[in-house]
Amino acid sequence: MSTSTVPVVENVLKLNDEIAAMNRVAFRAANVRVVNLIGGPGCGKTTLLERTARRFTSRGLRLGVIVGDLATTRDAERLIVAGAKAVQINTGKGCHLDANQVRNAVDQLDLLALDLLIIENVGNLICPVGFDLGHDEMVGMFSVAEGDDKPAKHPHLVHTSSVLLLNKSDLLPHVPFDERRFRADVAALNAQAPIWNIAAAKDEISPWLEWIDARLPSPAD
Amino acid sequence: MHEFSLAEALLQQVEANAPRHSVVRHVRVEIGPLQMVDGEALNTAWNFQTAGTRADGAELVIDWLPCERTCPACGRRWSGGDLVEICSCGHPQPRWIDGAKLILASIEVERAGDTSPPASQPYPERPES
């Protein structure tokens, strides 16, 4: 018996990263941009995507959604009614989506028929962040009802997101929520990401829609 | 608990890198503070995941990395402190240098003569469609 040290220096999630890279190749080949939407349970992710899907449908565009939940197909059903091509992943005990689950879900979608693909991750502000799914950008979503301390308590999501959404902003006059502190904590963790106030249930989602518009395939493509 | 998923992924990485027929004694990982990993929970998950494998009983050594930031205004470079801390000069948006690493640094193994390379890393089975 001899003891030896094997140097490795690899990302612990290397296997996931490799499958994510394969997903990314498939998404690029189909010319579809992919957004990984992460937010806590009840922050309004599905409502936002319902509204988004309706806008897409009215413009003759096709939104694909891969939606992760521990259980039920309720979210996918809501999104299909709104006009999206939605695939539900039930993770059972899993608190996040991984690249392999997304790879299997993509088999149920015609990527070439989509103008955009949004992955609605499992409602969780911690675990999903480290798992690359092959997406182009991550969007972190909070809501006023959750309280102003959520960015400070979930720094990895804030640090990694391209955009931060503050949903249920119509509640701001009615609940104690220090918006200045919320924005200062985000700024300390991520100097680049814009923060947009939206109210998905009231269909007030303009900055999000403009951002999405810039991610649609150009007519020349 | 994401520590459980991390321990599972870590074991896959260790298995893929340990020479055939070796027994894993120590595993060294480097973790940045943005990962929000709880060391005790990761150890518990590691012990659970490795039970019955050749990493059974292997000690998990965690090197906690600092969260380094610089200030775009005054150029100060610092690490540690509150993750939402701003620069002492008052600039509200520090630039992060690092803080989100999650690295398998090295493994220490005991081997009985055989030094052939590890088995290639399998991808998870795809379900029949």
mmCIF file of C-alpha atoms in Angstrom:
data_model
loop_
_atom_site.group_PDB
_atom_site.id
_atom_site.type_symbol
_atom_site.label_atom_id
_atom_site.label_comp_id
_atom_site.label_asym_id
_atom_site.label_seq_id
_atom_site.Cartn_x
_atom_site.Cartn_y
_atom_site.Cartn_z
ATOM 1 C CA MET A 1 0.000 0.000 0.000
ATOM 2 C CA SER A 2 1.324 3.433 -0.936
ATOM 3 C CA THR A 3 -0.285 6.773 -0.325
ATOM 4 C CA SER A 4 -0.246 9.457 -2.971
ATOM 5 C CA THR A 5 -1.920 12.754 -3.664
ATOM 6 C CA VAL A 6 -3.707 13.213 -6.986
ATOM 7 C CA PRO A 7 -4.040 16.883 -7.942
ATOM 8 C CA VAL A 8 -7.379 17.571 -9.624
ATOM 9 C CA VAL A 9 -8.411 21.257 -9.569
ATOM 10 C CA GLU A 10 -11.760 20.893 -11.312
ATOM 11 C CA ASN A 11 -15.165 22.350 -10.672
ATOM 12 C CA VAL A 12 -17.045 20.014 -8.339
ATOM 13 C CA LEU A 13 -19.997 20.286 -10.747
ATOM 14 C CA LYS A 14 -17.875 19.427 -13.800
ATOM 15 C CA LEU A 15 -20.134 16.600 -14.978
ATOM 16 C CA ASN A 16 -23.147 18.919 -14.889
ATOM 17 C CA ASP A 17 -21.137 21.624 -16.669
ATOM 18 C CA GLU A 18 -20.259 19.222 -19.483
ATOM 19 C CA ILE A 19 -23.921 18.334 -20.108
ATOM 20 C CA ALA A 20 -24.786 22.046 -19.900
ATOM 21 C CA ALA A 21 -22.216 22.709 -22.621
ATOM 22 C CA MET A 22 -23.949 20.101 -24.811
ATOM 23 C CA ASN A 23 -27.299 21.805 -24.179
ATOM 24 C CA ARG A 24 -25.725 25.130 -25.125
ATOM 25 C CA VAL A 25 -24.542 23.702 -28.438
ATOM 26 C CA ALA A 26 -28.094 22.471 -29.193
ATOM 27 C CA PHE A 27 -29.601 25.846 -28.285
ATOM 28 C CA ARG A 28 -27.085 27.727 -30.453
ATOM 29 C CA ALA A 29 -27.705 25.371 -33.377
ATOM 30 C CA ALA A 30 -31.436 26.133 -33.159
ATOM 31 C CA ASN A 31 -30.719 29.867 -32.770
ATOM 32 C CA VAL A 32 -32.771 30.084 -29.590
ATOM 33 C CA ARG A 33 -31.737 32.135 -26.583
ATOM 34 C CA VAL A 34 -32.305 30.569 -23.183
ATOM 35 C CA VAL A 35 -33.065 32.291 -19.884
ATOM 36 C CA ASN A 36 -32.826 30.542 -16.497
ATOM 37 C CA LEU A 37 -35.421 32.177 -14.224
ATOM 38 C CA ILE A 38 -34.769 31.660 -10.511
ATOM 39 C CA GLY A 39 -36.909 32.896 -7.635
ATOM 40 C CA GLY A 40 -38.477 31.754 -4.379
ATOM 41 C CA PRO A 41 -41.802 29.907 -4.130
ATOM 42 C CA GLY A 42 -44.690 32.283 -4.716
ATOM 43 C CA CYS A 43 -42.642 35.204 -6.027
ATOM 44 C CA GLY A 44 -44.648 35.162 -9.263
ATOM 45 C CA LYS A 45 -42.466 33.299 -11.758
ATOM 46 C CA THR A 46 -45.321 31.411 -13.424
ATOM 47 C CA THR A 47 -47.577 34.478 -13.472
ATOM 48 C CA LEU A 48 -44.810 36.456 -15.181
ATOM 49 C CA LEU A 49 -44.348 33.720 -17.774
ATOM 50 C CA GLU A 50 -48.123 33.442 -18.365
ATOM 51 C CA ARG A 51 -48.186 37.153 -19.145
ATOM 52 C CA THR A 52 -45.118 36.815 -21.312
ATOM 53 C CA ALA A 53 -46.600 33.863 -23.210
ATOM 54 C CA ARG A 54 -49.803 35.808 -23.925
ATOM 55 C CA ARG A 55 -47.775 38.678 -25.407
ATOM 56 C CA PHE A 56 -45.831 36.232 -27.520
ATOM 57 C CA THR A 57 -49.013 34.536 -28.778
ATOM 58 C CA SER A 58 -50.623 37.856 -29.702
ATOM 59 C CA ARG A 59 -47.537 38.709 -31.774
ATOM 60 C CA GLY A 60 -47.355 35.336 -33.500
ATOM 61 C CA LEU A 61 -44.241 34.334 -31.547
ATOM 62 C CA ARG A 62 -43.653 31.036 -29.789
ATOM 63 C CA LEU A 63 -42.374 30.862 -26.197
ATOM 64 C CA GLY A 64 -40.990 27.610 -24.868
ATOM 65 C CA VAL A 65 -40.912 26.975 -21.130
ATOM 66 C CA ILE A 66 -39.279 24.154 -19.205
ATOM 67 C CA VAL A 67 -40.728 24.325 -15.726
ATOM 68 C CA GLY A 68 -39.336 22.578 -12.681
ATOM 69 C CA ASP A 69 -41.314 21.715 -9.569
ATOM 70 C CA LEU A 70 -41.051 19.051 -6.915
ATOM 71 C CA ALA A 71 -44.582 17.916 -7.750
ATOM 72 C CA THR A 72 -47.687 18.618 -9.875
ATOM 73 C CA THR A 73 -48.054 19.707 -13.505
ATOM 74 C CA ARG A 74 -50.072 22.779 -12.553
ATOM 75 C CA ASP A 75 -47.515 25.298 -13.752
ATOM 76 C CA ALA A 76 -47.107 23.708 -17.166
ATOM 77 C CA GLU A 77 -50.898 23.543 -17.542
ATOM 78 C CA ARG A 78 -51.192 27.262 -16.762
ATOM 79 C CA LEU A 79 -48.478 28.078 -19.282
ATOM 80 C CA ILE A 80 -49.999 25.924 -22.044
ATOM 81 C CA VAL A 81 -53.326 27.718 -21.581
ATOM 82 C CA ALA A 82 -51.417 30.991 -21.997
ATOM 83 C CA GLY A 83 -50.036 29.757 -25.310
ATOM 84 C CA ALA A 84 -46.559 28.534 -24.369
ATOM 85 C CA LYS A 85 -44.999 25.236 -25.383
ATOM 86 C CA ALA A 86 -44.404 24.030 -21.840
ATOM 87 C CA VAL A 87 -42.707 20.926 -20.501
ATOM 88 C CA GLN A 88 -42.940 20.071 -16.812
ATOM 89 C CA ILE A 89 -40.101 18.431 -14.948
ATOM 90 C CA ASN A 90 -41.015 16.947 -11.573
ATOM 91 C CA THR A 91 -37.876 16.727 -9.516
ATOM 92 C CA GLY A 92 -39.406 14.679 -6.704
ATOM 93 C CA LYS A 93 -36.950 15.365 -3.904
ATOM 94 C CA GLY A 94 -34.632 17.568 -5.979
ATOM 95 C CA CYS A 95 -34.485 21.217 -4.980
ATOM 96 C CA HIS A 96 -33.106 22.447 -8.329
ATOM 97 C CA LEU A 97 -32.906 21.558 -12.003
ATOM 98 C CA ASP A 98 -29.703 20.099 -13.386
ATOM 99 C CA ALA A 99 -28.396 20.085 -16.942
ATOM 100 C CA ASN A 100 -29.343 16.452 -17.566
ATOM 101 C CA GLN A 101 -32.988 17.024 -16.631
ATOM 102 C CA VAL A 102 -33.071 19.952 -19.044
ATOM 103 C CA ARG A 103 -31.423 17.835 -21.747
ATOM 104 C CA ASN A 104 -34.209 15.255 -21.414
ATOM 105 C CA ALA A 105 -36.926 17.936 -21.359
ATOM 106 C CA VAL A 106 -35.536 19.526 -24.523
ATOM 107 C CA ASP A 107 -36.277 16.259 -26.365
ATOM 108 C CA GLN A 108 -39.974 17.058 -25.900
ATOM 109 C CA LEU A 109 -39.642 20.490 -27.526
ATOM 110 C CA ASP A 110 -39.122 21.496 -31.139
ATOM 111 C CA LEU A 111 -36.352 24.021 -30.555
ATOM 112 C CA LEU A 112 -36.478 25.214 -34.160
ATOM 113 C CA ALA A 113 -40.103 26.304 -33.671
ATOM 114 C CA LEU A 114 -39.282 28.465 -30.638
ATOM 115 C CA ASP A 115 -38.404 32.153 -30.552
ATOM 116 C CA LEU A 116 -37.207 31.993 -26.940
ATOM 117 C CA LEU A 117 -36.848 29.335 -24.236
ATOM 118 C CA ILE A 118 -37.261 30.180 -20.565
ATOM 119 C CA ILE A 119 -36.414 27.638 -17.888
ATOM 120 C CA GLU A 120 -38.514 28.276 -14.796
ATOM 121 C CA ASN A 121 -36.395 26.711 -12.093
ATOM 122 C CA VAL A 122 -37.677 25.090 -8.897
ATOM 123 C CA GLY A 123 -38.833 27.742 -6.424
ATOM 124 C CA ASN A 124 -35.618 28.134 -4.453
ATOM 125 C CA LEU A 125 -33.110 30.966 -4.098
ATOM 126 C CA ILE A 126 -30.083 28.846 -3.175
ATOM 127 C CA CYS A 127 -29.574 25.449 -4.804
ATOM 128 C CA PRO A 128 -30.385 26.185 -8.477
ATOM 129 C CA VAL A 129 -27.749 28.906 -8.805
ATOM 130 C CA GLY A 130 -24.678 26.672 -9.064
ATOM 131 C CA PHE A 131 -26.135 24.380 -11.734
ATOM 132 C CA ASP A 132 -25.416 25.529 -15.263
ATOM 133 C CA LEU A 133 -28.270 24.379 -17.513
ATOM 134 C CA GLY A 134 -26.815 25.633 -20.787
ATOM 135 C CA HIS A 135 -28.676 28.949 -20.535
ATOM 136 C CA ASP A 136 -27.387 32.258 -21.891
ATOM 137 C CA GLU A 137 -28.455 34.323 -18.912
ATOM 138 C CA MET A 138 -29.794 33.930 -15.407
ATOM 139 C CA VAL A 139 -32.550 36.181 -14.094
ATOM 140 C CA GLY A 140 -33.098 36.465 -10.336
ATOM 141 C CA MET A 141 -36.627 37.214 -9.216
ATOM 142 C CA PHE A 142 -37.743 38.535 -5.839
ATOM 143 C CA SER A 143 -41.049 39.942 -4.693
ATOM 144 C CA VAL A 144 -41.980 42.723 -2.301
ATOM 145 C CA ALA A 145 -43.963 40.262 -0.177
ATOM 146 C CA GLU A 146 -40.789 38.286 0.623
ATOM 147 C CA GLY A 147 -39.064 41.227 2.317
ATOM 148 C CA ASP A 148 -36.162 43.536 1.459
ATOM 149 C CA ASP A 149 -33.446 41.323 2.981
ATOM 150 C CA LYS A 150 -33.595 38.541 0.392
ATOM 151 C CA PRO A 151 -30.686 39.743 -1.818
ATOM 152 C CA ALA A 152 -28.357 39.985 1.204
ATOM 153 C CA LYS A 153 -29.380 36.482 2.293
ATOM 154 C CA HIS A 154 -28.994 34.985 -1.186
ATOM 155 C CA PRO A 155 -25.807 36.588 -2.491
ATOM 156 C CA HIS A 156 -24.883 33.918 -5.034
ATOM 157 C CA LEU A 157 -28.101 34.385 -7.037
ATOM 158 C CA VAL A 158 -27.748 38.166 -6.998
ATOM 159 C CA HIS A 159 -24.071 37.972 -7.934
ATOM 160 C CA THR A 160 -24.702 35.590 -10.849
ATOM 161 C CA SER A 161 -27.856 37.131 -12.367
ATOM 162 C CA SER A 162 -27.867 39.359 -15.450
ATOM 163 C CA VAL A 163 -31.080 41.060 -14.338
ATOM 164 C CA LEU A 164 -32.942 41.279 -11.017
ATOM 165 C CA LEU A 165 -36.736 41.545 -10.986
ATOM 166 C CA LEU A 166 -38.677 42.928 -8.032
ATOM 167 C CA ASN A 167 -42.209 41.636 -8.498
ATOM 168 C CA LYS A 168 -45.414 42.680 -6.701
ATOM 169 C CA SER A 169 -44.133 46.268 -6.699
ATOM 170 C CA ASP A 170 -47.777 47.370 -6.490
ATOM 171 C CA LEU A 171 -47.586 46.269 -2.838
ATOM 172 C CA LEU A 172 -44.796 48.726 -1.999
ATOM 173 C CA PRO A 173 -47.143 51.356 -0.494
ATOM 174 C CA HIS A 174 -48.822 48.728 1.678
ATOM 175 C CA VAL A 175 -46.041 46.645 3.270
ATOM 176 C CA PRO A 176 -42.831 47.484 5.137
ATOM 177 C CA PHE A 177 -40.160 47.113 2.452
ATOM 178 C CA ASP A 178 -37.046 49.281 2.355
ATOM 179 C CA GLU A 179 -36.461 49.540 -1.392
ATOM 180 C CA ARG A 180 -33.302 51.598 -0.886
ATOM 181 C CA ARG A 181 -31.754 48.839 1.199
ATOM 182 C CA PHE A 182 -32.860 46.203 -1.300
ATOM 183 C CA ARG A 183 -31.170 48.091 -4.142
ATOM 184 C CA ALA A 184 -28.025 48.880 -2.126
ATOM 185 C CA ASP A 185 -27.536 45.199 -1.246
ATOM 186 C CA VAL A 186 -27.969 44.197 -4.899
ATOM 187 C CA ALA A 187 -25.463 46.869 -5.975
ATOM 188 C CA ALA A 188 -22.872 45.625 -3.478
ATOM 189 C CA LEU A 189 -23.136 42.103 -4.879
ATOM 190 C CA ASN A 190 -23.535 42.885 -8.567
ATOM 191 C CA ALA A 191 -22.464 46.166 -10.108
ATOM 192 C CA GLN A 192 -23.805 45.323 -13.556
ATOM 193 C CA ALA A 193 -27.325 43.927 -13.179
ATOM 194 C CA PRO A 194 -30.263 46.301 -13.528
ATOM 195 C CA ILE A 195 -33.161 45.977 -11.058
ATOM 196 C CA TRP A 196 -36.636 46.360 -12.483
ATOM 197 C CA ASN A 197 -39.842 46.790 -10.528
ATOM 198 C CA ILE A 198 -42.683 44.829 -12.078
ATOM 199 C CA ALA A 199 -46.197 43.757 -11.093
ATOM 200 C CA ALA A 200 -46.878 40.626 -13.098
ATOM 201 C CA ALA A 201 -50.414 40.072 -11.784
ATOM 202 C CA LYS A 202 -51.284 43.595 -13.007
ATOM 203 C CA ASP A 203 -49.532 43.053 -16.336
ATOM 204 C CA GLU A 204 -46.982 45.761 -15.539
ATOM 205 C CA ILE A 205 -43.921 44.016 -16.970
ATOM 206 C CA SER A 206 -42.632 46.446 -19.647
ATOM 207 C CA PRO A 207 -38.882 46.475 -18.809
ATOM 208 C CA TRP A 208 -38.850 42.666 -18.764
ATOM 209 C CA LEU A 209 -40.617 42.507 -22.150
ATOM 210 C CA GLU A 210 -38.165 44.983 -23.669
ATOM 211 C CA TRP A 211 -35.250 42.924 -22.386
ATOM 212 C CA ILE A 212 -36.855 39.759 -23.802
ATOM 213 C CA ASP A 213 -37.443 41.487 -27.160
ATOM 214 C CA ALA A 214 -33.712 42.098 -27.501
ATOM 215 C CA ARG A 215 -33.197 38.330 -27.170
ATOM 216 C CA LEU A 216 -35.486 37.233 -29.991
ATOM 217 C CA PRO A 217 -33.934 36.026 -33.233
ATOM 218 C CA SER A 218 -33.501 38.917 -35.641
ATOM 219 C CA PRO A 219 -35.526 38.669 -38.897
ATOM 220 C CA ALA A 220 -32.275 38.203 -40.802
ATOM 221 C CA ASP A 221 -31.448 35.003 -38.915
ATOM 222 C CA MET B 1 -30.112 21.356 1.124
ATOM 223 C CA HIS B 2 -27.696 22.007 -1.696
ATOM 224 C CA GLU B 3 -24.899 20.424 0.357
ATOM 225 C CA PHE B 4 -26.459 17.075 -0.517
ATOM 226 C CA SER B 5 -26.333 17.708 -4.254
ATOM 227 C CA LEU B 6 -22.782 19.005 -3.907
ATOM 228 C CA ALA B 7 -21.659 15.923 -1.993
ATOM 229 C CA GLU B 8 -23.173 13.711 -4.703
ATOM 230 C CA ALA B 9 -21.372 15.651 -7.455
ATOM 231 C CA LEU B 10 -18.172 15.671 -5.427
ATOM 232 C CA LEU B 11 -18.242 11.884 -5.085
ATOM 233 C CA GLN B 12 -18.688 11.550 -8.876
ATOM 234 C CA GLN B 13 -15.654 13.776 -9.396
ATOM 235 C CA VAL B 14 -13.602 11.872 -6.861
ATOM 236 C CA GLU B 15 -14.529 8.507 -8.428
ATOM 237 C CA ALA B 16 -13.599 9.828 -11.867
ATOM 238 C CA ASN B 17 -10.172 10.994 -10.718
ATOM 239 C CA ALA B 18 -9.079 8.311 -8.280
ATOM 240 C CA PRO B 19 -6.842 5.645 -9.841
ATOM 241 C CA ARG B 20 -8.440 2.222 -10.254
ATOM 242 C CA HIS B 21 -8.445 -0.007 -7.187
ATOM 243 C CA SER B 22 -7.319 2.834 -4.933
ATOM 244 C CA VAL B 23 -8.952 3.731 -1.664
ATOM 245 C CA VAL B 24 -9.664 7.416 -1.056
ATOM 246 C CA ARG B 25 -8.348 8.750 2.256
ATOM 247 C CA HIS B 26 -8.590 12.547 2.003
ATOM 248 C CA VAL B 27 -10.453 14.901 -0.301
ATOM 249 C CA ARG B 28 -9.565 18.581 -0.414
ATOM 250 C CA VAL B 29 -12.070 21.125 -1.725
ATOM 251 C CA GLU B 30 -11.941 24.902 -2.076
ATOM 252 C CA ILE B 31 -15.165 26.798 -1.520
ATOM 253 C CA GLY B 32 -15.890 30.492 -1.986
ATOM 254 C CA PRO B 33 -18.239 32.292 0.400
ATOM 255 C CA LEU B 34 -20.849 33.081 -2.283
ATOM 256 C CA GLN B 35 -21.603 29.356 -2.491
ATOM 257 C CA MET B 36 -23.168 29.655 0.973
ATOM 258 C CA VAL B 37 -22.055 26.143 1.860
ATOM 259 C CA ASP B 38 -22.425 24.981 5.443
ATOM 260 C CA GLY B 39 -19.324 22.941 6.278
ATOM 261 C CA GLU B 40 -21.016 20.723 8.832
ATOM 262 C CA ALA B 41 -23.909 19.956 6.481
ATOM 263 C CA LEU B 42 -21.479 19.184 3.656
ATOM 264 C CA ASN B 43 -19.564 16.800 5.904
ATOM 265 C CA THR B 44 -22.761 15.040 6.947
ATOM 266 C CA ALA B 45 -23.857 14.725 3.310
ATOM 267 C CA TRP B 46 -20.370 13.536 2.309
ATOM 268 C CA ASN B 47 -20.393 10.788 4.936
ATOM 269 C CA PHE B 48 -23.841 9.686 3.787
ATOM 270 C CA GLN B 49 -22.984 9.714 0.062
ATOM 271 C CA THR B 50 -19.685 7.877 0.434
ATOM 272 C CA ALA B 51 -20.955 5.052 2.641
ATOM 273 C CA GLY B 52 -20.111 1.747 0.974
ATOM 274 C CA THR B 53 -17.956 3.368 -1.734
ATOM 275 C CA ARG B 54 -14.169 3.400 -1.918
ATOM 276 C CA ALA B 55 -14.312 6.894 -0.442
ATOM 277 C CA ASP B 56 -16.056 5.505 2.638
ATOM 278 C CA GLY B 57 -14.471 7.166 5.652
ATOM 279 C CA ALA B 58 -12.449 9.619 3.551
ATOM 280 C CA GLU B 59 -11.845 12.869 5.353
ATOM 281 C CA LEU B 60 -13.254 15.936 3.622
ATOM 282 C CA VAL B 61 -10.952 18.922 4.056
ATOM 283 C CA ILE B 62 -12.517 22.278 3.209
ATOM 284 C CA ASP B 63 -10.366 25.305 2.381
ATOM 285 C CA TRP B 64 -12.571 28.356 2.699
ATOM 286 C CA LEU B 65 -11.591 30.921 0.088
ATOM 287 C CA PRO B 66 -11.761 34.637 0.784
ATOM 288 C CA CYS B 67 -14.212 36.857 -1.100
ATOM 289 C CA GLU B 68 -11.937 39.363 -2.742
ATOM 290 C CA ARG B 69 -13.253 42.686 -3.969
ATOM 291 C CA THR B 70 -11.739 45.908 -5.265
ATOM 292 C CA CYS B 71 -13.154 49.397 -5.265
ATOM 293 C CA PRO B 72 -13.461 51.037 -8.718
ATOM 294 C CA ALA B 73 -13.226 54.475 -7.082
ATOM 295 C CA CYS B 74 -10.286 54.295 -4.654
ATOM 296 C CA GLY B 75 -8.621 51.040 -5.772
ATOM 297 C CA ARG B 76 -8.733 49.460 -2.317
ATOM 298 C CA ARG B 77 -8.612 45.671 -2.356
ATOM 299 C CA TRP B 78 -10.083 43.704 0.500
ATOM 300 C CA SER B 79 -11.512 40.342 1.451
ATOM 301 C CA GLY B 80 -13.758 39.028 4.171
ATOM 302 C CA GLY B 81 -16.404 40.991 5.981
ATOM 303 C CA ASP B 82 -20.089 41.078 5.208
ATOM 304 C CA LEU B 83 -20.878 39.979 1.645
ATOM 305 C CA VAL B 84 -22.925 43.124 1.024
ATOM 306 C CA GLU B 85 -20.229 45.345 2.535
ATOM 307 C CA ILE B 86 -19.337 48.430 0.505
ATOM 308 C CA CYS B 87 -15.927 50.118 0.327
ATOM 309 C CA SER B 88 -14.839 52.237 3.268
ATOM 310 C CA CYS B 89 -14.576 55.193 0.841
ATOM 311 C CA GLY B 90 -18.337 54.985 0.401
ATOM 312 C CA HIS B 91 -18.458 53.687 -3.185
ATOM 313 C CA PRO B 92 -21.542 51.445 -3.308
ATOM 314 C CA GLN B 93 -20.484 48.978 -6.025
ATOM 315 C CA PRO B 94 -17.347 46.942 -5.362
ATOM 316 C CA ARG B 95 -15.975 44.769 -8.174
ATOM 317 C CA TRP B 96 -15.871 41.115 -7.196
ATOM 318 C CA ILE B 97 -12.664 39.296 -8.067
ATOM 319 C CA ASP B 98 -13.731 35.939 -6.796
ATOM 320 C CA GLY B 99 -15.944 34.312 -4.245
ATOM 321 C CA ALA B 100 -18.038 31.732 -6.103
ATOM 322 C CA LYS B 101 -15.460 28.962 -6.582
ATOM 323 C CA LEU B 102 -16.326 25.346 -5.844
ATOM 324 C CA ILE B 103 -13.265 23.301 -6.657
ATOM 325 C CA LEU B 104 -12.109 19.743 -6.073
ATOM 326 C CA ALA B 105 -8.443 20.546 -5.431
ATOM 327 C CA SER B 106 -6.892 17.137 -4.757
ATOM 328 C CA ILE B 107 -7.496 13.669 -3.451
ATOM 329 C CA GLU B 108 -5.192 11.506 -1.410
ATOM 330 C CA VAL B 109 -5.411 7.809 -2.199
ATOM 331 C CA GLU B 110 -3.919 4.545 -1.036
ATOM 332 C CA ARG B 111 -3.269 2.113 -3.826
ATOM 333 C CA ALA B 112 -2.250 -1.510 -4.017
ATOM 334 C CA GLY B 113 0.191 -1.546 -6.888
ATOM 335 C CA ASP B 114 -2.177 -0.787 -9.778
ATOM 336 C CA THR B 115 -1.572 2.660 -11.243
ATOM 337 C CA SER B 116 -3.819 2.418 -14.309
ATOM 338 C CA PRO B 117 -5.804 5.594 -15.001
ATOM 339 C CA PRO B 118 -9.364 6.059 -13.742
ATOM 340 C CA ALA B 119 -12.335 4.759 -15.670
ATOM 341 C CA SER B 120 -13.761 7.261 -18.128
ATOM 342 C CA GLN B 121 -16.498 9.374 -16.668
ATOM 343 C CA PRO B 122 -19.922 8.060 -17.643
ATOM 344 C CA TYR B 123 -22.816 10.356 -18.444
ATOM 345 C CA PRO B 124 -26.056 9.583 -16.615
ATOM 346 C CA GLU B 125 -28.337 7.141 -18.376
ATOM 347 C CA ARG B 126 -31.015 8.781 -20.502
ATOM 348 C CA PRO B 127 -34.509 7.410 -19.872
ATOM 349 C CA GLU B 128 -36.101 5.400 -22.691
ATOM 350 C CA SER B 129 -38.415 7.629 -24.678
#
